[in-house]
Amino acid sequence: RAQPRNNGKKWEFIGPRNWQYGSKPDAPTATYISGRVSGLSFHRDDKKIIFLAAAGGGGWKSTDGGKTWASIG
């Protein structure tokens, strides 16, 4: 039986959980969000470019390997 290759990389649990968005935690204006991913795709030539489709929030693009995201519709 063939063994899967993962190039030494491991999955890291990051949820599901609510993410704090905006202000400091527990501040009166703090907003907590979460969502469901319905699609994920990596650029063919540049693996730092990632496209994400969110079930309730349109399309997103990252150009730094997922550290930051920008809405694309």
Tab-separated table of N, CA and C in Angstrom:
chain	number	residue	atom	x	y	z
A	1	ARG	N	0.834	-1.191	0.000
A	1	ARG	CA	0.000	0.000	0.000
A	1	ARG	C	0.880	1.257	0.000
A	2	ALA	N	0.605	2.165	-0.889
A	2	ALA	CA	1.391	3.399	-0.996
A	2	ALA	C	1.126	4.311	0.192
A	3	GLN	N	2.183	4.934	0.665
A	3	GLN	CA	2.063	5.882	1.772
A	3	GLN	C	1.862	7.293	1.213
A	4	PRO	N	0.956	8.076	1.800
A	4	PRO	CA	0.756	9.450	1.312
A	4	PRO	C	2.001	10.296	1.578
A	5	ARG	N	2.301	11.181	0.643
A	5	ARG	CA	3.430	12.093	0.803
A	5	ARG	C	2.903	13.434	1.287
A	6	ASN	N	3.487	13.954	2.357
A	6	ASN	CA	3.061	15.261	2.846
A	6	ASN	C	4.224	16.234	2.962
A	7	ASN	N	5.390	15.845	2.465
A	7	ASN	CA	6.570	16.715	2.462
A	7	ASN	C	6.887	17.282	3.836
A	8	GLY	N	6.591	16.516	4.891
A	8	GLY	CA	6.884	16.954	6.244
A	8	GLY	C	5.918	17.976	6.809
A	9	LYS	N	4.858	18.300	6.082
A	9	LYS	CA	3.898	19.302	6.546
A	9	LYS	C	2.772	18.622	7.319
A	10	LYS	N	2.238	19.321	8.311
A	10	LYS	CA	1.155	18.788	9.124
A	10	LYS	C	-0.026	19.750	9.106
A	11	TRP	N	-1.224	19.193	9.223
A	11	TRP	CA	-2.427	20.014	9.357
A	11	TRP	C	-2.472	20.590	10.758
A	12	GLU	N	-2.945	21.816	10.881
A	12	GLU	CA	-3.084	22.470	12.177
A	12	GLU	C	-4.552	22.814	12.387
A	13	PHE	N	-5.112	22.398	13.516
A	13	PHE	CA	-6.507	22.696	13.821
A	13	PHE	C	-6.664	24.196	14.081
A	14	ILE	N	-7.561	24.819	13.348
A	14	ILE	CA	-7.831	26.243	13.559
A	14	ILE	C	-9.319	26.512	13.715
A	15	GLY	N	-10.104	25.489	13.881
A	15	GLY	CA	-11.524	25.745	14.062
A	15	GLY	C	-12.345	24.496	13.868
A	16	PRO	N	-13.628	24.565	13.888
A	16	PRO	CA	-14.355	25.836	13.821
A	16	PRO	C	-14.382	26.558	15.164
A	17	ARG	N	-14.261	27.822	15.078
A	17	ARG	CA	-14.406	28.709	16.232
A	17	ARG	C	-14.634	30.115	15.691
A	18	ASN	N	-15.171	30.949	16.520
A	18	ASN	CA	-15.399	32.335	16.116
A	18	ASN	C	-14.078	33.094	16.125
A	19	TRP	N	-13.868	33.928	15.116
A	19	TRP	CA	-12.669	34.759	15.015
A	19	TRP	C	-13.036	36.178	15.396
A	20	GLN	N	-12.165	36.817	16.162
A	20	GLN	CA	-12.394	38.204	16.551
A	20	GLN	C	-11.999	39.107	15.397
A	21	TYR	N	-12.862	40.036	15.056
A	21	TYR	CA	-12.648	40.916	13.910
A	21	TYR	C	-12.772	42.356	14.366
A	22	GLY	N	-11.829	43.175	14.023
A	22	GLY	CA	-11.963	44.599	14.288
A	22	GLY	C	-11.201	45.060	15.512
A	23	SER	N	-11.909	45.306	16.596
A	23	SER	CA	-11.299	45.924	17.767
A	23	SER	C	-10.708	44.890	18.716
A	24	LYS	N	-10.289	45.351	19.887
A	24	LYS	CA	-9.685	44.484	20.893
A	24	LYS	C	-10.713	43.506	21.454
A	25	PRO	N	-10.261	42.299	21.848
A	25	PRO	CA	-11.195	41.330	22.440
A	25	PRO	C	-11.928	41.924	23.636
A	26	ASP	N	-13.180	41.583	23.764
A	26	ASP	CA	-14.057	42.019	24.864
A	26	ASP	C	-14.363	43.514	24.866
A	27	ALA	N	-13.937	44.232	23.835
A	27	ALA	CA	-14.307	45.641	23.724
A	27	ALA	C	-15.771	45.732	23.313
A	28	PRO	N	-16.450	46.819	23.659
A	28	PRO	CA	-17.869	46.945	23.294
A	28	PRO	C	-18.124	46.856	21.791
A	29	THR	N	-17.114	47.183	20.980
A	29	THR	CA	-17.297	47.151	19.522
A	29	THR	C	-16.721	45.895	18.880
A	30	ALA	N	-16.257	44.923	19.698
A	30	ALA	CA	-15.685	43.698	19.138
A	30	ALA	C	-16.757	42.930	18.369
A	31	THR	N	-16.400	42.417	17.220
A	31	THR	CA	-17.293	41.605	16.399
A	31	THR	C	-16.654	40.245	16.200
A	32	TYR	N	-17.416	39.201	16.444
A	32	TYR	CA	-16.901	37.847	16.270
A	32	TYR	C	-17.591	37.214	15.075
A	33	ILE	N	-16.797	36.600	14.216
A	33	ILE	CA	-17.332	36.052	12.978
A	33	ILE	C	-16.851	34.616	12.777
A	34	SER	N	-17.548	33.880	11.982
A	34	SER	CA	-17.105	32.568	11.524
A	34	SER	C	-17.821	32.297	10.213
A	35	GLY	N	-17.388	31.307	9.508
A	35	GLY	CA	-18.013	31.029	8.227
A	35	GLY	C	-17.645	29.668	7.705
A	36	ARG	N	-18.232	29.317	6.583
A	36	ARG	CA	-18.017	28.010	5.968
A	36	ARG	C	-17.381	28.213	4.594
A	37	VAL	N	-16.330	27.475	4.336
A	37	VAL	CA	-15.652	27.528	3.043
A	37	VAL	C	-16.317	26.534	2.105
A	38	SER	N	-16.673	27.007	0.912
A	38	SER	CA	-17.294	26.113	-0.061
A	38	SER	C	-16.363	25.788	-1.226
A	39	GLY	N	-15.226	26.494	-1.324
A	39	GLY	CA	-14.265	26.205	-2.381
A	39	GLY	C	-12.917	26.819	-2.071
A	40	LEU	N	-11.858	26.156	-2.495
A	40	LEU	CA	-10.500	26.636	-2.268
A	40	LEU	C	-9.649	26.227	-3.462
A	41	SER	N	-8.867	27.176	-3.998
A	41	SER	CA	-8.048	26.886	-5.162
A	41	SER	C	-6.728	27.632	-5.060
A	42	PHE	N	-5.652	26.979	-5.472
A	42	PHE	CA	-4.332	27.596	-5.479
A	42	PHE	C	-3.936	27.936	-6.913
A	43	HIS	N	-3.236	29.053	-7.084
A	43	HIS	CA	-2.730	29.459	-8.388
A	43	HIS	C	-1.766	28.394	-8.908
A	44	ARG	N	-1.815	28.122	-10.184
A	44	ARG	CA	-0.994	27.068	-10.797
A	44	ARG	C	0.501	27.317	-10.638
A	45	ASP	N	0.940	28.561	-10.808
A	45	ASP	CA	2.375	28.858	-10.810
A	45	ASP	C	2.889	29.493	-9.523
A	46	ASP	N	2.012	30.112	-8.753
A	46	ASP	CA	2.421	30.799	-7.522
A	46	ASP	C	1.552	30.305	-6.376
A	47	LYS	N	2.082	29.401	-5.573
A	47	LYS	CA	1.305	28.775	-4.500
A	47	LYS	C	0.964	29.730	-3.363
A	48	LYS	N	1.503	30.944	-3.371
A	48	LYS	CA	1.125	31.934	-2.366
A	48	LYS	C	-0.197	32.611	-2.720
A	49	ILE	N	-0.655	32.431	-3.954
A	49	ILE	CA	-1.931	33.007	-4.383
A	49	ILE	C	-3.014	31.955	-4.191
A	50	ILE	N	-3.998	32.289	-3.345
A	50	ILE	CA	-5.075	31.364	-3.004
A	50	ILE	C	-6.413	32.058	-3.234
A	51	PHE	N	-7.354	31.341	-3.798
A	51	PHE	CA	-8.715	31.831	-3.979
A	51	PHE	C	-9.637	31.018	-3.091
A	52	LEU	N	-10.583	31.690	-2.438
A	52	LEU	CA	-11.485	31.025	-1.521
A	52	LEU	C	-12.914	31.478	-1.802
A	53	ALA	N	-13.826	30.524	-1.813
A	53	ALA	CA	-15.251	30.833	-1.954
A	53	ALA	C	-15.916	30.557	-0.609
A	54	ALA	N	-16.525	31.571	-0.021
A	54	ALA	CA	-17.200	31.438	1.271
A	54	ALA	C	-18.695	31.287	1.038
A	55	ALA	N	-19.292	30.341	1.750
A	55	ALA	CA	-20.712	30.053	1.562
A	55	ALA	C	-21.581	31.286	1.791
A	56	GLY	N	-21.224	32.118	2.747
A	56	GLY	CA	-22.056	33.286	3.035
A	56	GLY	C	-21.374	34.607	2.793
A	57	GLY	N	-20.211	34.614	2.116
A	57	GLY	CA	-19.498	35.869	1.999
A	57	GLY	C	-18.719	36.082	0.736
A	58	GLY	N	-19.121	35.497	-0.372
A	58	GLY	CA	-18.495	35.784	-1.653
A	58	GLY	C	-17.127	35.183	-1.846
A	59	GLY	N	-16.299	35.856	-2.688
A	59	GLY	CA	-14.976	35.369	-3.032
A	59	GLY	C	-13.883	36.156	-2.352
A	60	TRP	N	-12.776	35.473	-2.049
A	60	TRP	CA	-11.646	36.083	-1.367
A	60	TRP	C	-10.358	35.649	-2.055
A	61	LYS	N	-9.320	36.517	-1.971
A	61	LYS	CA	-8.024	36.214	-2.577
A	61	LYS	C	-6.915	36.570	-1.594
A	62	SER	N	-5.936	35.679	-1.492
A	62	SER	CA	-4.740	35.942	-0.700
A	62	SER	C	-3.540	35.876	-1.629
A	63	THR	N	-2.604	36.799	-1.465
A	63	THR	CA	-1.378	36.779	-2.271
A	63	THR	C	-0.156	36.491	-1.404
A	64	ASP	N	-0.389	36.157	-0.123
A	64	ASP	CA	0.722	35.891	0.795
A	64	ASP	C	0.566	34.544	1.513
A	65	GLY	N	0.004	33.592	0.815
A	65	GLY	CA	-0.122	32.255	1.369
A	65	GLY	C	-1.202	32.096	2.422
A	66	GLY	N	-2.137	33.035	2.501
A	66	GLY	CA	-3.252	32.930	3.428
A	66	GLY	C	-3.119	33.760	4.686
A	67	LYS	N	-2.066	34.559	4.790
A	67	LYS	CA	-1.905	35.414	5.977
A	67	LYS	C	-2.932	36.544	5.980
A	68	THR	N	-3.182	37.114	4.800
A	68	THR	CA	-4.187	38.174	4.674
A	68	THR	C	-5.078	37.868	3.489
A	69	TRP	N	-6.292	38.416	3.517
A	69	TRP	CA	-7.285	38.155	2.473
A	69	TRP	C	-7.948	39.457	2.037
A	70	ALA	N	-8.317	39.527	0.763
A	70	ALA	CA	-9.049	40.675	0.218
A	70	ALA	C	-10.285	40.153	-0.496
A	71	SER	N	-11.389	40.851	-0.313
A	71	SER	CA	-12.632	40.473	-0.971
A	71	SER	C	-12.527	40.728	-2.474
A	72	ILE	N	-12.983	39.758	-3.258
A	72	ILE	CA	-13.010	39.935	-4.714
A	72	ILE	C	-14.423	39.755	-5.249
A	73	GLY	N	-15.404	39.799	-4.358
A	73	GLY	CA	-16.786	39.752	-4.802
A	73	GLY	C	-17.639	38.730	-4.155
